[in-house]
CSV table of C-alpha atoms (C1' of nucleotides) in Angstrom, one decimal:
chain,number,residue,atom,x,y,z
R,1,UNK,CA,-37.2,3.6,7.3
R,2,UNK,CA,-33.6,2.6,7.6
R,3,UNK,CA,-31.6,2.4,4.4
R,4,UNK,CA,-30.3,-1.1,3.8
R,5,UNK,CA,-28.2,-2.8,1.0
R,6,UNK,CA,-28.8,-6.3,0.2
R,7,UNK,CA,-25.4,-8.0,-0.3
R,8,UNK,CA,-26.5,-11.6,-0.5
R,9,UNK,CA,-25.6,-13.2,3.0
R,10,UNK,CA,-25.4,-9.7,4.5
R,11,UNK,CA,-27.8,-6.9,4.8
R,12,UNK,CA,-25.8,-3.8,5.2
R,13,UNK,CA,-27.2,-0.9,7.3
R,14,UNK,CA,-26.6,2.6,6.0
R,15,UNK,CA,-25.0,4.8,8.8
R,16,UNK,CA,-24.8,7.8,6.5
R,17,UNK,CA,-23.7,8.6,3.0
R,18,UNK,CA,-20.9,6.1,2.0
R,19,UNK,CA,-20.8,4.4,5.4
R,20,UNK,CA,-22.3,0.9,5.7
R,21,UNK,CA,-22.4,-1.3,8.7
R,22,UNK,CA,-22.6,-5.1,9.4
R,23,UNK,CA,-24.3,-4.9,12.8
R,24,UNK,CA,-22.5,-6.7,15.7
R,25,UNK,CA,-24.0,-10.1,16.4
R,26,UNK,CA,-22.8,-13.6,17.6
R,27,UNK,CA,-19.1,-13.7,18.3
R,28,UNK,CA,-18.3,-10.3,16.7
R,29,UNK,CA,-16.6,-8.1,19.2
R,30,UNK,CA,-17.4,-4.9,17.3
R,31,UNK,CA,-19.5,-4.0,14.2
R,32,UNK,CA,-17.9,-4.0,10.7
R,33,UNK,CA,-18.0,-1.0,8.4
R,34,UNK,CA,-17.6,-0.6,4.6
R,35,UNK,CA,-16.9,2.8,3.2
R,36,UNK,CA,-18.3,2.8,-0.3
R,37,UNK,CA,-20.8,4.2,-2.8
R,38,UNK,CA,-23.6,1.8,-3.8
R,39,UNK,CA,-21.9,1.4,-7.2
R,40,UNK,CA,-18.8,0.2,-5.4
R,41,UNK,CA,-20.8,-2.0,-3.1
R,42,UNK,CA,-22.2,-3.9,-6.1
R,43,UNK,CA,-18.6,-5.0,-6.9
R,44,UNK,CA,-17.6,-5.7,-3.3
R,45,UNK,CA,-20.4,-8.0,-2.6
R,46,UNK,CA,-19.5,-10.5,-5.3
R,47,UNK,CA,-16.6,-12.2,-3.5
R,48,UNK,CA,-15.7,-13.0,0.1
R,49,UNK,CA,-14.8,-9.5,1.1
R,50,UNK,CA,-17.7,-9.0,3.5
R,51,UNK,CA,-17.3,-12.5,5.1
R,52,UNK,CA,-13.6,-11.7,5.7
R,53,UNK,CA,-14.3,-8.3,7.1
R,54,UNK,CA,-16.8,-9.8,9.5
R,55,UNK,CA,-14.3,-12.5,10.5
R,56,UNK,CA,-11.9,-9.8,11.4
R,57,UNK,CA,-14.2,-8.5,14.1
R,58,UNK,CA,-13.5,-11.8,16.1
R,59,UNK,CA,-9.8,-10.8,16.7
R,60,UNK,CA,-9.3,-10.1,20.4
R,61,UNK,CA,-8.7,-6.5,21.2
R,62,UNK,CA,-10.2,-5.0,18.1
R,63,UNK,CA,-11.4,-1.5,18.8
R,64,UNK,CA,-14.5,0.5,17.4
R,65,UNK,CA,-15.1,-1.4,14.2
R,66,UNK,CA,-13.4,-3.4,11.4
R,67,UNK,CA,-13.2,-1.4,8.3
R,68,UNK,CA,-13.0,-1.8,4.6
R,69,UNK,CA,-11.9,1.0,2.2
R,70,UNK,CA,-13.8,1.9,-1.0
R,71,UNK,CA,-11.3,-0.1,-3.2
R,72,UNK,CA,-11.7,-3.3,-1.0
R,73,UNK,CA,-11.7,-6.8,-2.3
R,74,UNK,CA,-11.0,-10.4,-1.1
R,75,UNK,CA,-7.6,-11.1,0.2
R,76,UNK,CA,-5.8,-13.7,2.4
R,77,UNK,CA,-7.9,-14.0,5.5
R,78,UNK,CA,-8.4,-10.2,5.7
R,79,UNK,CA,-9.7,-8.0,2.8
R,80,UNK,CA,-7.3,-6.0,0.7
R,81,UNK,CA,-8.5,-2.5,1.7
R,82,UNK,CA,-9.0,-3.6,5.2
R,83,UNK,CA,-8.2,-1.6,8.3
R,84,UNK,CA,-8.3,-2.9,11.9
R,85,UNK,CA,-7.1,-1.1,15.1
R,86,UNK,CA,-6.2,-3.8,17.6
R,87,UNK,CA,-5.1,-3.1,21.2
R,88,UNK,CA,-1.2,-3.3,21.4
R,89,UNK,CA,-1.4,-4.3,25.1
R,90,UNK,CA,-4.4,-6.7,25.4
R,91,UNK,CA,-5.1,-7.6,21.7
R,92,UNK,CA,-3.1,-9.3,18.9
R,93,UNK,CA,-1.2,-8.9,15.7
R,94,UNK,CA,-2.1,-10.8,12.6
R,95,UNK,CA,0.3,-11.3,9.7
R,96,UNK,CA,-2.6,-12.0,7.3
R,97,UNK,CA,-4.0,-8.6,8.2
R,98,UNK,CA,-0.7,-7.0,7.0
R,99,UNK,CA,-0.3,-9.0,3.9
R,100,UNK,CA,2.3,-11.1,2.2
R,101,UNK,CA,4.0,-8.1,0.5
R,102,UNK,CA,5.1,-6.3,3.7
R,103,UNK,CA,5.4,-2.4,3.0
R,104,UNK,CA,4.2,-2.8,-0.4
R,105,UNK,CA,3.8,0.9,-1.2
R,106,UNK,CA,4.1,3.9,-3.5
R,107,UNK,CA,6.4,6.9,-3.8
R,108,UNK,CA,6.2,9.8,-6.0
R,109,UNK,CA,9.2,11.8,-7.2
R,110,UNK,CA,8.7,15.3,-8.7
R,111,UNK,CA,10.7,16.9,-11.5
R,112,UNK,CA,10.9,20.4,-12.9
R,113,UNK,CA,10.2,19.1,-16.4
R,114,UNK,CA,6.9,19.6,-18.2
R,115,UNK,CA,5.2,17.2,-20.6
R,116,UNK,CA,6.6,19.3,-23.6
R,117,UNK,CA,10.1,18.5,-22.4
R,118,UNK,CA,9.4,14.9,-22.5
R,119,UNK,CA,7.4,14.6,-25.8
R,120,UNK,CA,9.5,12.9,-28.4
R,121,UNK,CA,11.7,11.2,-25.8
R,122,UNK,CA,9.1,8.7,-24.6
R,123,UNK,CA,10.5,5.6,-26.5
R,124,UNK,CA,14.1,6.5,-25.4
R,125,UNK,CA,13.0,7.0,-21.8
R,126,UNK,CA,10.9,3.8,-21.5
R,127,UNK,CA,13.7,1.8,-23.0
R,128,UNK,CA,16.3,3.3,-20.7
R,129,UNK,CA,14.3,2.8,-17.6
R,130,UNK,CA,13.5,-0.7,-18.6
R,131,UNK,CA,17.2,-1.4,-19.0
R,132,UNK,CA,18.2,0.3,-15.8
R,133,UNK,CA,15.6,-0.9,-13.3
R,134,UNK,CA,15.5,-4.6,-12.7
R,135,UNK,CA,12.0,-6.1,-12.9
R,136,UNK,CA,10.2,-9.4,-13.2
R,137,UNK,CA,9.9,-12.5,-11.0
R,138,UNK,CA,13.1,-13.8,-9.4
R,139,UNK,CA,16.6,-12.3,-9.0
R,140,UNK,CA,18.5,-9.3,-10.1
R,141,UNK,CA,18.8,-6.2,-8.0
R,142,UNK,CA,20.5,-2.7,-8.3
R,143,UNK,CA,22.8,-3.7,-5.4
R,144,UNK,CA,23.9,-7.2,-5.0
R,145,UNK,CA,26.4,-8.8,-2.6
R,146,UNK,CA,28.0,-7.6,0.6
R,147,UNK,CA,25.7,-7.1,3.5
R,148,UNK,CA,23.2,-5.0,1.7
R,149,UNK,CA,20.2,-7.1,3.0
R,150,UNK,CA,21.3,-6.8,6.6
R,151,UNK,CA,22.0,-3.1,6.4
R,152,UNK,CA,18.8,-2.4,4.6
R,153,UNK,CA,16.8,-4.4,7.2
R,154,UNK,CA,18.5,-2.7,10.2
R,155,UNK,CA,19.0,0.9,9.0
R,156,UNK,CA,16.6,1.5,6.1
R,157,UNK,CA,17.2,4.6,4.0
R,158,UNK,CA,20.0,5.8,6.4
R,159,UNK,CA,22.0,3.1,4.9
R,160,UNK,CA,21.1,4.1,1.3
R,161,UNK,CA,22.1,7.7,2.1
R,162,UNK,CA,25.5,6.5,3.4
R,163,UNK,CA,26.1,4.5,0.2
R,164,UNK,CA,25.3,7.4,-2.1
R,165,UNK,CA,21.8,6.2,-3.1
R,166,UNK,CA,20.0,9.0,-1.4
R,167,UNK,CA,20.2,12.7,-0.4
R,168,UNK,CA,19.1,14.2,2.9
R,169,UNK,CA,15.8,15.5,1.7
R,170,UNK,CA,14.8,12.0,0.7
R,171,UNK,CA,14.8,11.0,4.2
R,172,UNK,CA,12.8,14.0,5.5
R,173,UNK,CA,10.1,13.3,2.9
R,174,UNK,CA,9.6,9.6,3.7
R,175,UNK,CA,7.4,8.1,6.4
R,176,UNK,CA,9.4,7.6,9.6
R,177,UNK,CA,12.4,9.3,7.7
R,178,UNK,CA,12.9,5.9,5.9
R,179,UNK,CA,13.8,3.9,9.1
R,180,UNK,CA,11.7,2.0,11.6
R,181,UNK,CA,13.6,2.0,14.8
R,182,UNK,CA,11.6,-1.1,16.0
R,183,UNK,CA,13.2,-3.2,13.2
R,184,UNK,CA,14.8,-6.5,14.4
R,185,UNK,CA,16.7,-8.1,11.6
R,186,UNK,CA,17.6,-11.1,13.9
R,187,UNK,CA,13.9,-12.1,13.8
R,188,UNK,CA,14.1,-12.4,10.0
R,189,UNK,CA,15.0,-16.0,8.9
R,190,UNK,CA,18.1,-16.8,7.0
R,191,UNK,CA,15.9,-18.1,4.2
R,192,UNK,CA,14.1,-14.8,3.9
R,193,UNK,CA,17.4,-12.9,3.8
R,194,UNK,CA,18.7,-15.2,1.2
R,195,UNK,CA,15.6,-14.6,-1.0
R,196,UNK,CA,16.2,-10.8,-0.7
R,197,UNK,CA,20.0,-11.2,-1.4
R,198,UNK,CA,19.6,-10.4,-5.1
R,199,UNK,CA,16.5,-8.3,-5.0
R,200,UNK,CA,17.7,-5.0,-3.3
R,201,UNK,CA,16.5,-2.5,-5.8
R,202,UNK,CA,14.0,-4.5,-8.0
R,203,UNK,CA,10.4,-3.8,-9.0
R,204,UNK,CA,9.1,-7.4,-9.1
R,205,UNK,CA,6.0,-8.5,-11.0
R,206,UNK,CA,2.2,-8.3,-10.8
R,207,UNK,CA,0.8,-4.9,-10.2
R,208,UNK,CA,4.2,-3.4,-9.4
R,209,UNK,CA,5.5,-0.8,-11.8
R,210,UNK,CA,7.5,2.4,-12.4
R,211,UNK,CA,5.5,5.1,-14.3
R,212,UNK,CA,6.5,8.5,-15.7
R,213,UNK,CA,3.4,10.6,-15.5
R,214,UNK,CA,2.2,14.2,-16.2
R,215,UNK,CA,0.0,16.1,-13.8
R,216,UNK,CA,-3.3,16.8,-15.6
R,217,UNK,CA,-5.2,18.5,-12.9
R,218,UNK,CA,-4.6,20.3,-9.7
R,219,UNK,CA,-7.8,20.4,-7.7
R,220,UNK,CA,-6.6,22.3,-4.6
R,221,UNK,CA,-4.1,25.1,-5.4
R,222,UNK,CA,-2.9,25.8,-1.9
R,223,UNK,CA,-2.2,22.2,-1.1
R,224,UNK,CA,-0.8,21.6,-4.6
R,225,UNK,CA,1.5,24.5,-3.8
R,226,UNK,CA,2.6,23.0,-0.5
R,227,UNK,CA,3.3,19.7,-2.3
R,228,UNK,CA,5.0,21.4,-5.2
R,229,UNK,CA,2.6,20.1,-7.8
R,230,UNK,CA,1.4,22.0,-10.9
R,231,UNK,CA,-0.3,21.2,-14.1
R,232,UNK,CA,1.8,19.6,-16.9
R,233,UNK,CA,4.6,18.8,-14.6
R,234,UNK,CA,6.3,15.5,-15.0
R,235,UNK,CA,6.4,13.1,-11.9
R,236,UNK,CA,7.6,9.5,-11.4
R,237,UNK,CA,5.5,7.0,-9.5
R,238,UNK,CA,7.1,3.8,-8.1
R,239,UNK,CA,5.0,0.9,-6.8
R,240,UNK,CA,6.8,-2.1,-5.2
R,241,UNK,CA,7.4,-3.9,-1.9
R,242,UNK,CA,9.7,-6.2,0.0
R,243,UNK,CA,9.8,-8.9,-2.7
R,244,UNK,CA,10.5,-12.5,-1.8
R,245,UNK,CA,12.0,-11.4,1.6
R,246,UNK,CA,8.7,-10.0,2.9
R,247,UNK,CA,6.8,-12.9,1.5
R,248,UNK,CA,9.0,-15.4,3.3
R,249,UNK,CA,8.7,-13.5,6.6
R,250,UNK,CA,5.0,-13.5,6.4
R,251,UNK,CA,4.9,-17.2,5.6
R,252,UNK,CA,7.5,-18.0,8.3
R,253,UNK,CA,5.4,-16.2,11.1
R,254,UNK,CA,2.0,-17.5,9.9
R,255,UNK,CA,3.3,-21.1,10.3
R,256,UNK,CA,4.9,-20.4,13.7
R,257,UNK,CA,1.8,-18.6,15.0
R,258,UNK,CA,-0.5,-21.4,13.9
R,259,UNK,CA,1.7,-24.0,15.9
R,260,UNK,CA,2.2,-21.9,19.0
R,261,UNK,CA,-1.1,-20.1,19.4
R,262,UNK,CA,-3.5,-22.9,18.6
R,263,UNK,CA,-5.8,-21.7,21.4
R,264,UNK,CA,-6.4,-18.3,19.9
R,265,UNK,CA,-6.7,-19.8,16.5
R,266,UNK,CA,-9.4,-22.1,17.4
R,267,UNK,CA,-11.5,-19.1,18.5
R,268,UNK,CA,-11.2,-17.6,15.0
R,269,UNK,CA,-13.5,-18.3,12.1
R,270,UNK,CA,-10.7,-18.6,9.6
R,271,UNK,CA,-7.2,-20.0,10.0
R,272,UNK,CA,-5.9,-17.4,7.6
R,273,UNK,CA,-6.5,-14.8,10.4
R,274,UNK,CA,-3.9,-16.5,12.6
R,275,UNK,CA,-2.7,-14.0,15.2
R,276,UNK,CA,-0.1,-13.7,18.0
R,277,UNK,CA,-1.4,-12.4,21.3
R,278,UNK,CA,0.0,-8.9,22.2
R,279,UNK,CA,3.0,-9.4,24.6
R,280,UNK,CA,3.8,-12.9,23.4
R,281,UNK,CA,7.2,-13.6,22.1
R,282,UNK,CA,6.0,-14.3,18.6
R,283,UNK,CA,4.0,-11.0,18.6
R,284,UNK,CA,7.3,-9.2,19.4
R,285,UNK,CA,9.3,-11.2,17.0
R,286,UNK,CA,6.9,-10.7,14.1
R,287,UNK,CA,6.6,-7.0,14.8
R,288,UNK,CA,10.4,-6.7,14.8
R,289,UNK,CA,10.7,-8.7,11.6
R,290,UNK,CA,7.9,-6.8,9.9
R,291,UNK,CA,9.5,-3.4,10.7
R,292,UNK,CA,12.8,-4.8,9.3
R,293,UNK,CA,10.9,-5.6,6.0
R,294,UNK,CA,9.4,-2.1,6.1
R,295,UNK,CA,13.0,-0.8,6.0
R,296,UNK,CA,14.0,-3.3,3.2
R,297,UNK,CA,11.0,-2.1,1.0
R,298,UNK,CA,11.9,1.7,1.6
R,299,UNK,CA,15.5,1.0,0.5
R,300,UNK,CA,14.0,-0.9,-2.5
R,301,UNK,CA,11.9,2.1,-3.6
R,302,UNK,CA,14.8,4.5,-2.8
R,303,UNK,CA,17.3,2.6,-5.0
R,304,UNK,CA,14.9,2.5,-7.8
R,305,UNK,CA,14.1,6.2,-7.5
R,306,UNK,CA,17.8,7.1,-7.4
R,307,UNK,CA,18.5,4.9,-10.4
R,308,UNK,CA,15.6,6.8,-12.2
R,309,UNK,CA,17.4,10.1,-11.5
R,310,UNK,CA,20.5,8.8,-13.3
R,311,UNK,CA,18.4,7.6,-16.3
R,312,UNK,CA,16.8,11.0,-16.6
R,313,UNK,CA,20.2,12.7,-16.4
R,314,UNK,CA,21.3,10.5,-19.3
R,315,UNK,CA,18.3,10.9,-21.4
R,316,UNK,CA,17.9,14.6,-21.0
R,317,UNK,CA,21.7,15.2,-20.8
R,318,UNK,CA,21.6,17.3,-17.7
R,319,UNK,CA,22.6,16.6,-14.1
R,320,UNK,CA,19.6,15.3,-12.2
R,321,UNK,CA,20.2,17.7,-9.4
R,322,UNK,CA,19.1,20.5,-11.9
R,323,UNK,CA,15.8,18.8,-12.7
R,324,UNK,CA,14.1,19.2,-9.4
R,325,UNK,CA,13.9,15.4,-8.9
R,326,UNK,CA,12.8,15.6,-5.2
R,327,UNK,CA,10.8,12.9,-3.3
R,328,UNK,CA,7.3,14.1,-2.6
R,329,UNK,CA,6.4,11.3,-0.3
R,330,UNK,CA,6.5,7.5,0.2
R,331,UNK,CA,3.4,5.7,1.6
R,332,UNK,CA,3.2,2.2,2.9
R,333,UNK,CA,0.0,0.4,2.2
R,334,UNK,CA,0.7,-3.1,3.7
R,335,UNK,CA,1.7,-2.5,7.2
R,336,UNK,CA,0.9,-2.8,10.9
R,337,UNK,CA,2.0,0.0,13.1
R,338,UNK,CA,1.8,1.0,16.8
R,339,UNK,CA,-0.1,4.3,16.8
R,340,UNK,CA,-2.0,6.0,19.6
R,341,UNK,CA,-5.7,6.6,18.8
R,342,UNK,CA,-8.8,7.7,20.8
R,343,UNK,CA,-11.2,4.8,21.3
R,344,UNK,CA,-14.4,4.0,23.2
R,345,UNK,CA,-14.2,1.6,26.2
R,346,UNK,CA,-16.8,0.0,28.5
R,347,UNK,CA,-16.8,0.5,32.2
R,348,UNK,CA,-14.0,-2.0,32.7
R,349,UNK,CA,-11.8,-0.3,30.1
R,350,UNK,CA,-12.4,-3.0,27.5
R,351,UNK,CA,-12.6,-2.3,23.8
R,352,UNK,CA,-16.3,-1.9,22.5
R,353,UNK,CA,-18.2,-0.4,19.6
R,354,UNK,CA,-18.6,3.3,19.8
R,355,UNK,CA,-22.4,2.9,20.5
R,356,UNK,CA,-21.6,1.0,23.7
R,357,UNK,CA,-18.8,3.1,25.0
R,358,UNK,CA,-19.0,4.8,28.4
R,359,UNK,CA,-15.7,6.6,28.0
R,360,UNK,CA,-13.2,7.5,25.4
R,361,UNK,CA,-9.5,7.0,26.1
R,362,UNK,CA,-6.2,7.2,24.2
R,363,UNK,CA,-4.8,3.7,23.5
R,364,UNK,CA,-1.7,2.3,21.7
R,365,UNK,CA,-3.0,0.1,18.8
R,366,UNK,CA,-1.5,-2.2,16.2
R,367,UNK,CA,-3.2,-0.4,13.3
R,368,UNK,CA,-3.3,-3.0,10.5
R,369,UNK,CA,-3.6,-1.5,7.1
R,370,UNK,CA,-3.7,-4.0,4.2
R,371,UNK,CA,-4.3,-2.3,0.9
R,372,UNK,CA,-5.0,0.8,2.8
R,373,UNK,CA,-3.0,4.1,3.2
R,374,UNK,CA,-2.2,6.1,6.2
R,375,UNK,CA,-4.0,9.5,5.7
R,376,UNK,CA,-3.2,11.6,8.7
R,377,UNK,CA,-4.4,15.2,8.7
R,378,UNK,CA,-2.6,18.4,9.6
R,379,UNK,CA,-1.1,18.4,13.1
R,380,UNK,CA,-0.3,14.8,13.7
R,381,UNK,CA,3.4,14.5,14.8
R,382,UNK,CA,4.1,11.5,12.5
R,383,UNK,CA,3.4,13.8,9.4
R,384,UNK,CA,6.7,15.2,8.1
R,385,UNK,CA,7.4,18.8,9.0
R,386,UNK,CA,7.1,19.9,5.4
R,387,UNK,CA,3.5,18.8,5.3
R,388,UNK,CA,2.5,19.2,8.9
R,389,UNK,CA,0.4,22.3,8.4
R,390,UNK,CA,-1.7,20.8,5.5
R,391,UNK,CA,-1.7,16.9,6.1
R,392,UNK,CA,0.2,14.1,4.7
R,393,UNK,CA,0.3,13.3,0.9
R,394,UNK,CA,-1.6,10.1,0.0
R,395,UNK,CA,-0.7,8.5,-3.3
R,396,UNK,CA,-3.4,6.5,-5.0
R,397,UNK,CA,-2.3,4.6,-8.1
R,398,UNK,CA,-5.0,3.9,-10.6
R,399,UNK,CA,-4.5,2.0,-13.9
R,400,UNK,CA,-2.5,2.6,-17.0
R,401,UNK,CA,-5.5,3.9,-18.8
R,402,UNK,CA,-7.0,6.0,-16.0
R,403,UNK,CA,-4.1,7.6,-14.2
R,404,UNK,CA,-3.6,8.2,-10.5
R,405,UNK,CA,-4.3,10.7,-7.7
R,406,UNK,CA,-2.5,12.5,-5.0
R,407,UNK,CA,-4.8,13.2,-2.1
R,408,UNK,CA,-4.2,14.9,1.3
R,409,UNK,CA,-5.0,13.2,4.7
R,410,UNK,CA,-8.5,14.3,5.6
R,411,UNK,CA,-9.6,15.8,8.8
R,412,UNK,CA,-12.2,13.1,9.4
R,413,UNK,CA,-9.8,10.2,9.0
R,414,UNK,CA,-8.9,10.0,12.7
R,415,UNK,CA,-12.6,9.7,13.6
R,416,UNK,CA,-13.7,7.3,10.8
R,417,UNK,CA,-10.8,5.1,9.9
R,418,UNK,CA,-7.9,5.2,12.3
R,419,UNK,CA,-6.3,7.7,10.0
R,420,UNK,CA,-6.6,5.8,6.7
R,421,UNK,CA,-8.1,5.8,3.1
R,422,UNK,CA,-7.9,3.7,0.0
R,423,UNK,CA,-4.7,2.5,-1.7
R,424,UNK,CA,-5.7,2.1,-5.4
R,425,UNK,CA,-8.4,1.3,-7.8
R,426,UNK,CA,-9.0,-2.3,-6.6
R,427,UNK,CA,-9.1,-5.3,-9.0
R,428,UNK,CA,-12.3,-6.1,-10.7
R,429,UNK,CA,-11.3,-9.6,-12.0
R,430,UNK,CA,-8.8,-12.2,-11.3
R,431,UNK,CA,-5.4,-12.5,-13.1
R,432,UNK,CA,-6.5,-15.7,-14.7
R,433,UNK,CA,-9.7,-14.0,-16.1
R,434,UNK,CA,-7.7,-11.0,-17.2
R,435,UNK,CA,-5.5,-13.2,-19.3
R,436,UNK,CA,-8.6,-14.7,-21.0
R,437,UNK,CA,-10.0,-11.3,-21.7
R,438,UNK,CA,-7.0,-9.5,-22.9
R,439,UNK,CA,-3.8,-9.9,-24.9
R,440,UNK,CA,-0.8,-8.0,-23.8
R,441,UNK,CA,0.2,-6.8,-27.2
R,442,UNK,CA,-3.3,-5.4,-27.9
R,443,UNK,CA,-3.3,-3.6,-24.6
R,444,UNK,CA,0.0,-2.1,-25.4
R,445,UNK,CA,-1.2,-0.8,-28.8
R,446,UNK,CA,-4.4,0.6,-27.4
R,447,UNK,CA,-2.4,2.5,-24.8
R,448,UNK,CA,0.0,3.8,-27.4
R,449,UNK,CA,-3.0,5.5,-29.1
R,450,UNK,CA,-3.4,7.5,-25.8
R,451,UNK,CA,0.4,8.4,-25.9
R,452,UNK,CA,1.2,5.9,-23.1
R,453,UNK,CA,4.4,3.9,-23.7
R,454,UNK,CA,4.4,0.6,-21.9
R,455,UNK,CA,7.3,-1.9,-21.8
R,456,UNK,CA,7.1,-5.2,-19.7
R,457,UNK,CA,9.1,-8.4,-19.2
R,458,UNK,CA,6.0,-10.4,-20.0
R,459,UNK,CA,3.0,-9.8,-22.2
R,460,UNK,CA,0.9,-11.7,-19.7
R,461,UNK,CA,1.7,-9.0,-17.1
R,462,UNK,CA,0.4,-6.3,-19.3
R,463,UNK,CA,-2.8,-8.4,-20.0
R,464,UNK,CA,-3.2,-8.9,-16.1
R,465,UNK,CA,-2.8,-5.1,-15.6
R,466,UNK,CA,-5.0,-4.0,-18.5
R,467,UNK,CA,-7.0,-0.9,-17.5
R,468,UNK,CA,-10.3,-2.8,-17.8
R,469,UNK,CA,-9.3,-5.2,-14.9
R,470,UNK,CA,-9.6,-2.2,-12.4
R,471,UNK,CA,-12.4,-0.5,-10.7
R,472,UNK,CA,-13.0,3.2,-11.5
R,473,UNK,CA,-10.3,5.0,-9.5
R,474,UNK,CA,-12.4,8.3,-9.9
R,475,UNK,CA,-15.3,6.7,-8.0
R,476,UNK,CA,-12.9,5.4,-5.2
R,477,UNK,CA,-11.3,8.9,-4.8
R,478,UNK,CA,-14.7,10.5,-4.9
R,479,UNK,CA,-15.9,8.5,-1.9
R,480,UNK,CA,-12.6,9.2,0.0
R,481,UNK,CA,-12.9,12.9,-0.7
R,482,UNK,CA,-16.6,13.2,0.2
R,483,UNK,CA,-16.1,11.2,3.4
R,484,UNK,CA,-13.3,13.7,4.3
R,485,UNK,CA,-10.7,11.0,4.9
R,486,UNK,CA,-8.5,11.8,2.0
R,487,UNK,CA,-9.1,15.0,-0.1
R,488,UNK,CA,-8.4,15.4,-3.8
R,489,UNK,CA,-5.2,17.5,-4.6
R,490,UNK,CA,-4.0,16.4,-8.1
R,491,UNK,CA,-4.5,13.9,-10.8
R,492,UNK,CA,-1.9,12.4,-13.1
R,493,UNK,CA,-1.9,10.4,-16.4
R,494,UNK,CA,0.8,7.9,-17.5
R,495,UNK,CA,3.5,8.7,-20.1
R,496,UNK,CA,5.8,5.7,-19.7
R,497,UNK,CA,5.3,2.5,-17.8
R,498,UNK,CA,7.6,-0.3,-17.0
R,499,UNK,CA,6.7,-3.4,-15.2
R,500,UNK,CA,7.6,-7.0,-14.7
S,1,DA,C1',2.1,-10.3,-4.0
S,2,DT,C1',5.4,-14.7,-4.6
S,3,DG,C1',12.1,-18.7,-6.8
S,4,DT,C1',3.1,-18.1,-9.3
S,5,DC,C1',3.6,-25.7,-5.0
S,6,DC,C1',8.1,-28.0,-0.2
DNA sequence: ATGTCC
């Protein structure tokens, strides 16, 4: 009768198309849900993703259900692609459910150029971008010295604007206008600040990149117009985070929380889920430090974007102000944020699964999104004014061989996913496996036959990021679109890509 | 992801 999916240790119950549930049992406080097609489930069930998702339901104060997005895979304690809405008054906050790379995210900058304008300049452009934008492991940033780190942590893109690295419209087209007011730089250790010292304005390594792309398809003309996207247009995608600084902050607080909140930790099935109880000093400090890292990462992407404008001005021999180089949007996909959501509660007002709720109330939650993107629909006050009538842009990077998507926050995201959707294609194989399967130079040559120009600090990075190591981004986006959590607006394909 | 192990 009931549709099920056999995922080894787990038998998933089909709630409806693309919605699968691990029923609540034992110490689980709520059920867990995976949003995926059967094809994507086959890939998810190979690793520890489902165990980690179930473990998440043990966190005190978790509301409704723990969620895994269609691109989910195993992470540190909590799946990449995981979403958990946890009570901000009676629950907890968990650094492992935010991720090591705090405010890892993506921004897209538009241009007025078309693909024809760029044809023949790809080699020059990729070389110039590679030269101008610091990348790779370790040091070297666009801005070094002074108190750039402290300013970035405290004031975010406001500081970049003051320093001439931004224009006003960059702020109005960034989440929170590029500044988290809850940031507390004093909660960031000296060691973390020192690691960030020479990384302000740097891409980093791994899956981080800067890509010049062309828009190949616009699926929704009206929203495409609202976003200013059209076919053959050149856009720039920047994917990076808070570098060693955010990594250090995550590590610092995991260790502190493990020491201080041993009692809570002993109730959890995995040490990697270590969490600070809401209202505790460490919860406040971690939240303040994390918000400061969010500001740092926004400044990081802002500086890289502004430097890209200067490179385009140089290569195309025109002032960048005349090339329509405006920020479309910047999305954070590793973050925990206080947001108000409608949730079900029992007779005592405690969090419960929807099926057991006797009332629905608005609560302030720490919405943990790790490898998941906020996807708020039209009307939410957090959506910038420019997009409030249509819904926020959601940027989903795919791979160098498949391209990327722009979606629009879907009307069903508030009901289904605490206003969230996927963040990328999701890895299919480990970095180690990728280096056995591919050689960087060959991948580069293959991509060149598709008119994609790639340049990296290390050939190993190209191998690790070969198109074949990623899931089918079309399938991930199809599921998001059909669920109504993030709807297809446009698709892009790479022209030039630089990476660490 | 990450001064790819303090």
